Short mmCIF file of C-alpha atoms and ligand atoms in Angstrom, two decimals:
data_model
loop_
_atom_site.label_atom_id
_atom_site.label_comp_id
_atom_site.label_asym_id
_atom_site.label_seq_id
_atom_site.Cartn_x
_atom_site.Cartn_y
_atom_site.Cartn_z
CA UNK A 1 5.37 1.47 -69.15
CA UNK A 2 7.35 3.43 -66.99
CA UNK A 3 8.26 6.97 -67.09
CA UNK A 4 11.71 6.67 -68.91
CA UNK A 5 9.06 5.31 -71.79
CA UNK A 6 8.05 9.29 -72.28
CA UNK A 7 11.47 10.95 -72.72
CA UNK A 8 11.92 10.68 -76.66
CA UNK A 9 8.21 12.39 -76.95
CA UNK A 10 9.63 14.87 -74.30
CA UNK A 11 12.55 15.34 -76.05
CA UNK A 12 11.00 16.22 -79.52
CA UNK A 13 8.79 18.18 -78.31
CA UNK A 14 10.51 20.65 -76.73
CA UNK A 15 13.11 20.54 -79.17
CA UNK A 16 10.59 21.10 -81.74
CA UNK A 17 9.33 24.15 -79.83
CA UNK A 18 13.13 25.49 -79.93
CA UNK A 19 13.29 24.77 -83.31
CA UNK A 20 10.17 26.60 -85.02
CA UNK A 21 11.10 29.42 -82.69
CA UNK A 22 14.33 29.55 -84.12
CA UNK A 23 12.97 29.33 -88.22
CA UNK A 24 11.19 32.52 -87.27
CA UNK A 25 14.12 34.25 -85.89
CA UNK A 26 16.33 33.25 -88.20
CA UNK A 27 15.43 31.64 -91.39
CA UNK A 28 17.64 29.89 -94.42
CA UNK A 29 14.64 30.59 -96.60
CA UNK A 30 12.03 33.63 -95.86
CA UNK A 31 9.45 35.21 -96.96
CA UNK A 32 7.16 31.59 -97.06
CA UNK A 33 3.76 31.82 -97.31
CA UNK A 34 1.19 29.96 -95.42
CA UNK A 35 3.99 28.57 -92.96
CA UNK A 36 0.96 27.64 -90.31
CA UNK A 37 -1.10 25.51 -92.36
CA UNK A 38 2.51 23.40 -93.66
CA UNK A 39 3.05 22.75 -90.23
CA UNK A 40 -0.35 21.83 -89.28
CA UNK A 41 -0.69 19.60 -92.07
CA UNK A 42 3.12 17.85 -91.32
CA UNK A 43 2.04 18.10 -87.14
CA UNK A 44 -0.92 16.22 -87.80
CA UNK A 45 0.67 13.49 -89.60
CA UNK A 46 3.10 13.03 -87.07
CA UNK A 47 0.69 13.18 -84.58
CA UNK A 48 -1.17 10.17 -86.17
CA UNK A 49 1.94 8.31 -86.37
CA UNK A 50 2.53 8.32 -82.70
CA UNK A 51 -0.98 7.70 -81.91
CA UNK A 52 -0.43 4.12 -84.44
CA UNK A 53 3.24 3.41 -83.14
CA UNK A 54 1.54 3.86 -78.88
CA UNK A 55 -1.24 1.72 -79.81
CA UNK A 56 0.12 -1.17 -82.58
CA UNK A 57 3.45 -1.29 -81.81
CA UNK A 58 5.05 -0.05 -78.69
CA UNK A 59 3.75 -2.59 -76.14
CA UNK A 60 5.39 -5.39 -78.72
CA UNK A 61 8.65 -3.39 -79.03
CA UNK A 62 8.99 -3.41 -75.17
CA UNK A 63 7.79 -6.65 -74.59
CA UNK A 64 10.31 -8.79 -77.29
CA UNK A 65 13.15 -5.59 -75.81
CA UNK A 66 12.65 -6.78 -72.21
CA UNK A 67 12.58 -11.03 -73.54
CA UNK A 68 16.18 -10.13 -75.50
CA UNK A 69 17.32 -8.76 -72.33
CA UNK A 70 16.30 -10.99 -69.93
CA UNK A 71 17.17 -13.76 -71.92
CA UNK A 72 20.32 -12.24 -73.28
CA UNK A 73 19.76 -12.71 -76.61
CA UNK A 74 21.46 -11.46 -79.51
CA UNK A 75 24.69 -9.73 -81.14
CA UNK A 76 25.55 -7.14 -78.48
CA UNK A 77 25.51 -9.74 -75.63
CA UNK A 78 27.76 -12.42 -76.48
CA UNK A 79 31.05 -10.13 -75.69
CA UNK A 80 30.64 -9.41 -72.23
CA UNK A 81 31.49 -5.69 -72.72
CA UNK A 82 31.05 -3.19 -70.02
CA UNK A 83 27.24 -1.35 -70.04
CA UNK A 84 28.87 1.95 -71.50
CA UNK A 85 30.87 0.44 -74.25
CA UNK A 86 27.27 -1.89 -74.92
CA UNK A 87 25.28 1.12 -75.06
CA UNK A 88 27.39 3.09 -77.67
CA UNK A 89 27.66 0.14 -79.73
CA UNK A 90 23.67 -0.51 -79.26
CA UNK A 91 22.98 3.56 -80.72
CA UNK A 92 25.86 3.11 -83.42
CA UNK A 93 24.68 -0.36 -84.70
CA UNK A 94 21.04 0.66 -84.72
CA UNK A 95 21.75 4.07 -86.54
CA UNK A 96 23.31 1.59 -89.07
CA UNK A 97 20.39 0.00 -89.17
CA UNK A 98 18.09 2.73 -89.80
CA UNK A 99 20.84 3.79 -92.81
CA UNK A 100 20.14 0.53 -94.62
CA UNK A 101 16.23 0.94 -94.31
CA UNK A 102 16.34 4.46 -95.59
CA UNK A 103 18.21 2.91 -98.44
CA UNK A 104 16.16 0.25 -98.86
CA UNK A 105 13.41 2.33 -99.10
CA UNK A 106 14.53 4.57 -102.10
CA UNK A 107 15.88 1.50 -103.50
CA UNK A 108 12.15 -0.61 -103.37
CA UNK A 109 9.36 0.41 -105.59
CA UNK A 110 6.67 -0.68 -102.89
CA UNK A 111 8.75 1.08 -100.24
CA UNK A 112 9.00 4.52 -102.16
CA UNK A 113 5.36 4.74 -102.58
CA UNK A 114 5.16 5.55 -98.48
CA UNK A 115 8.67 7.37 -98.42
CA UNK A 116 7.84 9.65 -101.11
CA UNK A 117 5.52 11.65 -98.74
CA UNK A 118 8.36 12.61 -96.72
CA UNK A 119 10.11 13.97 -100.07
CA UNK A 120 7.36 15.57 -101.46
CA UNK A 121 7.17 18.51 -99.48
CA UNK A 122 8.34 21.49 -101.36
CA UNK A 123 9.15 23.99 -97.83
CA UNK A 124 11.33 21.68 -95.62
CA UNK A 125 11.49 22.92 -92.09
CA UNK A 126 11.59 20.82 -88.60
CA UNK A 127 8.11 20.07 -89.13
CA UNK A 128 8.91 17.43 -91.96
CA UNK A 129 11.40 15.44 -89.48
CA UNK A 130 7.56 13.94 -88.55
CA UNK A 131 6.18 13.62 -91.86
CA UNK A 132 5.77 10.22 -92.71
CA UNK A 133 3.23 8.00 -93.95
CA UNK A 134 1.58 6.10 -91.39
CA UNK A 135 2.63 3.19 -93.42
CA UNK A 136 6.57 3.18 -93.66
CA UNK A 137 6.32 4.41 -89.21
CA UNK A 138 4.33 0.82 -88.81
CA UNK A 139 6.87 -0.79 -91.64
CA UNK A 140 9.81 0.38 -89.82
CA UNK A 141 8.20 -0.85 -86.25
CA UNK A 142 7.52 -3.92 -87.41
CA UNK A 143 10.85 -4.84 -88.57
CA UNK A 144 12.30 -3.63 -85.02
CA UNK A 145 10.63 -6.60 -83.70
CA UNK A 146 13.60 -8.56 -85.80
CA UNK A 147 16.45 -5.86 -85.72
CA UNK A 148 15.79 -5.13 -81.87
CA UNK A 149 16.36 -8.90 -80.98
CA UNK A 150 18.90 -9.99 -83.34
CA UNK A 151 21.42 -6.66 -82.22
CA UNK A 152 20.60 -7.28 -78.33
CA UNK A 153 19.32 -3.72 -78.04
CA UNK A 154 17.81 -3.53 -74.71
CA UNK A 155 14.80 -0.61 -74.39
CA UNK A 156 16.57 1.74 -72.47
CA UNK A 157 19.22 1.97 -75.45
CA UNK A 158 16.14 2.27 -78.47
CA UNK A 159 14.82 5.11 -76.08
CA UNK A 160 18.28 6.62 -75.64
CA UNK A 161 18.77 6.32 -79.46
CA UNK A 162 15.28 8.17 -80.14
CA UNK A 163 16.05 10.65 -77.88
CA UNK A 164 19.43 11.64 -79.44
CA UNK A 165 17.50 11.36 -83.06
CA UNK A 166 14.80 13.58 -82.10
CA UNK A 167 17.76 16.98 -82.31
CA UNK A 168 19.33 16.34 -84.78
CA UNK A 169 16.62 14.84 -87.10
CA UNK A 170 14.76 18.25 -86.30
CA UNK A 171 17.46 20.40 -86.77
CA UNK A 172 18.85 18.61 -89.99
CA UNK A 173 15.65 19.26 -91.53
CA UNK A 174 15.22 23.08 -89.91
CA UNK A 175 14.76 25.93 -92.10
CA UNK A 176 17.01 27.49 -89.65
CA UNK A 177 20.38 29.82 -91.17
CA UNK A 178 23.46 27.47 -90.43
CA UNK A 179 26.86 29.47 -90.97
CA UNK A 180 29.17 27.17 -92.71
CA UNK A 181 31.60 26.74 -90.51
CA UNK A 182 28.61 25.40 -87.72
CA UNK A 183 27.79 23.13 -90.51
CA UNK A 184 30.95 22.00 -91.22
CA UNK A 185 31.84 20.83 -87.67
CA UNK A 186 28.58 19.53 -87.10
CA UNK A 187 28.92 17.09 -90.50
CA UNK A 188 32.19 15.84 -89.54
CA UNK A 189 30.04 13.34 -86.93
CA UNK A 190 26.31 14.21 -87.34
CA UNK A 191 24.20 14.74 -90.49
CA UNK A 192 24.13 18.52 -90.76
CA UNK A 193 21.34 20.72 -92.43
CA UNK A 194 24.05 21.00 -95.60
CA UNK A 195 24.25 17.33 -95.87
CA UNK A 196 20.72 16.63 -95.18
CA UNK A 197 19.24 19.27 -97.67
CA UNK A 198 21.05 17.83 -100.33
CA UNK A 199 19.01 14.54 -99.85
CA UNK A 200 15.96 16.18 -99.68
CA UNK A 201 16.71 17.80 -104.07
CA UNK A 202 14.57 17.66 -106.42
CA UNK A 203 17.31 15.78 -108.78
CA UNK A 204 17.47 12.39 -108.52
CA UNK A 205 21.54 12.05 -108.35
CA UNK A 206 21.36 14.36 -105.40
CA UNK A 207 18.41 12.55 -103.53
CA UNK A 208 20.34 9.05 -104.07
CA UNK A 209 22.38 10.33 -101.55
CA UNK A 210 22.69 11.04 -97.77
CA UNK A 211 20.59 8.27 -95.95
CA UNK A 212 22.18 8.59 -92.42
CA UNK A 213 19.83 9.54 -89.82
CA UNK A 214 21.89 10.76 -87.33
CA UNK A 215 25.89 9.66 -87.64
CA UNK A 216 27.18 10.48 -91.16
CA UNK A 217 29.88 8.27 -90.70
CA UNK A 218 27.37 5.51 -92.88
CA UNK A 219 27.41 7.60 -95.67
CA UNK A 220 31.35 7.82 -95.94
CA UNK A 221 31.26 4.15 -95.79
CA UNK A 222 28.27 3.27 -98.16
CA UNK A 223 29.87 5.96 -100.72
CA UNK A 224 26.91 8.05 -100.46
CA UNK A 225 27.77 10.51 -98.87
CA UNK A 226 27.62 14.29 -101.00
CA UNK A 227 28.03 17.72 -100.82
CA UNK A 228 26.96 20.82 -102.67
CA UNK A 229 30.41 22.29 -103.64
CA UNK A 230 28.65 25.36 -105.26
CA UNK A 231 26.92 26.17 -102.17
CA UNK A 232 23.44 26.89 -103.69
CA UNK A 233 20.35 26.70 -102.26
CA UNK A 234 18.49 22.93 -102.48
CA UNK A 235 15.01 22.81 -104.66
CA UNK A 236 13.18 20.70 -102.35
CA UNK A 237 10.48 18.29 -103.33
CA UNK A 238 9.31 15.92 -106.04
CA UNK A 239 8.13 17.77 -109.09
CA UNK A 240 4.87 15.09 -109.82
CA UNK A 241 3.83 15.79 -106.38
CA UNK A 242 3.94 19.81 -105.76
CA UNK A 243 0.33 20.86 -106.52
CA UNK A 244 -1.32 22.05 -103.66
CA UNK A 245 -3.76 18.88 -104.16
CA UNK A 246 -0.82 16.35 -102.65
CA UNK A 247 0.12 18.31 -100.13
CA UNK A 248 -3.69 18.14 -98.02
CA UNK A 249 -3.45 15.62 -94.81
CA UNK A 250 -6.21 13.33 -96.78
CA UNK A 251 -4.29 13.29 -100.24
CA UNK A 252 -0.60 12.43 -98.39
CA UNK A 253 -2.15 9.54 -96.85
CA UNK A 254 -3.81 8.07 -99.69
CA UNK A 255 -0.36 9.44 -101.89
CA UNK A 256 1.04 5.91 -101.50
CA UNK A 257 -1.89 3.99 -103.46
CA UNK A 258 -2.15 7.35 -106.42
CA UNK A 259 0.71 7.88 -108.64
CA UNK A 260 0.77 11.24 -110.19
CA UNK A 261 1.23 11.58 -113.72
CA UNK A 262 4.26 13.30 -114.52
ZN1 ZN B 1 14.78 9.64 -98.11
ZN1 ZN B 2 14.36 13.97 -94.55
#
């Protein structure tokens, strides 16, 4: 592994610093209580995650990465196209990628079970950018060892695409004040806070909606892409899952393999 290897962690975590500092400067939604232990309990899930990805998954991400490469296998090598024109098409076409699995997995019964931790938290703020099951992180890796191959998406370019993620995934899911025009601009290429929030609502015709992860350009194409008109704040979480029982580390990892009755 070489030092390049580091810069997405690098990346989030500073920006996650800026971030938090930022919620507590200037917040969409104050006056939350027990802000510390919600981001302990979404930090340590994270932290988990990238302990499972570094020690199941990485060193097989790299090592088919580096074979496409050398071998010049798949999609984005059969043009010939200059390294900067490869490299945009290698972040866009994996973004694309990640837009169909976040579909997929509000579409799949088996696949909800994992993603409905990530919706189940009732106080979004950057912190829930890292909460994930351990599950749908080593789902998701696994199926890079297809997508990464099959795209020609060499390891610099994943890194380069995590390291652009890490920003905006944090600051999409920020309990930080946006003014509307900030938001606006932002949306027009990236998935803002607005958009984001909206995906994150307690009503079903609102959560079936917004699944790009970092270009919202996949929305406008899948149709799914929506906007509060009213401007109201989002109710955030799943109703079956707010009692302060689903919400401990222990009880989100075993969340997947419960179901709550309604
Ligand atoms: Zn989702
Ligand atoms: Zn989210």
């Amino acid at each position: 592994m070489n030092v390049r290897s580091y810069l997405p962690t690098l990346v989030t975590i500073c920006c996650l610093i800026l971030v938090l500092t930022i919620e507590s400067w200037l917040p969409a939604a104050g006056g939350r209580n027990y802000r510390l232990r919600h981001v302990a309990r979404n930090l340590s899930l994270g932290l988990l995650n990238a302990l499972a990805v570094a020690a199941l998954a990485a060193p097989l991400i790299a090592n088919i990465a580096w074979w496409a490469e050398r071998s010049r296998f798949g999609l984005l090598n059969l043009f010939g196209l200059p390294p900067v024109i490869t490299t945009g098409a290698a972040i866009l076409l994996f973004d694309g990628w990640l837009y169909l699995l976040h579909r997929a997995n509000h579409k799949f019964g088996f696949l909800w079970r994992f993603h409905r931790v990530h919706h189940s938290d009732p106080e979004m703020d950057a912190t829930t950018a890292v909460r994930f099951h351990t599950g749908e992180v080593l789902i998701s890796a696994a199926l890079r060892l297809a997508v990464i191959p099959l795209l020609g998406i060499t390891l610099w370019q994943l890194l380069l695409y995590e390291s652009l993620m890490a920003p905006v995934i944090l600051f999409h899911h920020s309990n930080v004040k946006f003014p509307e025009k900030v938001d606006r601009r932002l949306r027009a290429l990236v998935v803002s806070p607005a958009v984001h929030r909206v995906h994150h609502s307690r009503m079903q015709f609102e959560t079936d909606s917004n699944y790009s992860i970092v270009f919202s350009i996949w929305d406008r194409i899948g149709g799914t892409f929506r906007l509060r008109q009213d401007g109201r704040p989002v109710n955030f979480g799943l109703d079956e899952y707010d009692g302060e029982e689903w919400q401990r580390v222990s009880r989100l990892l075993t969340t997947p393999f419960q179901t709550a009755n309604s």
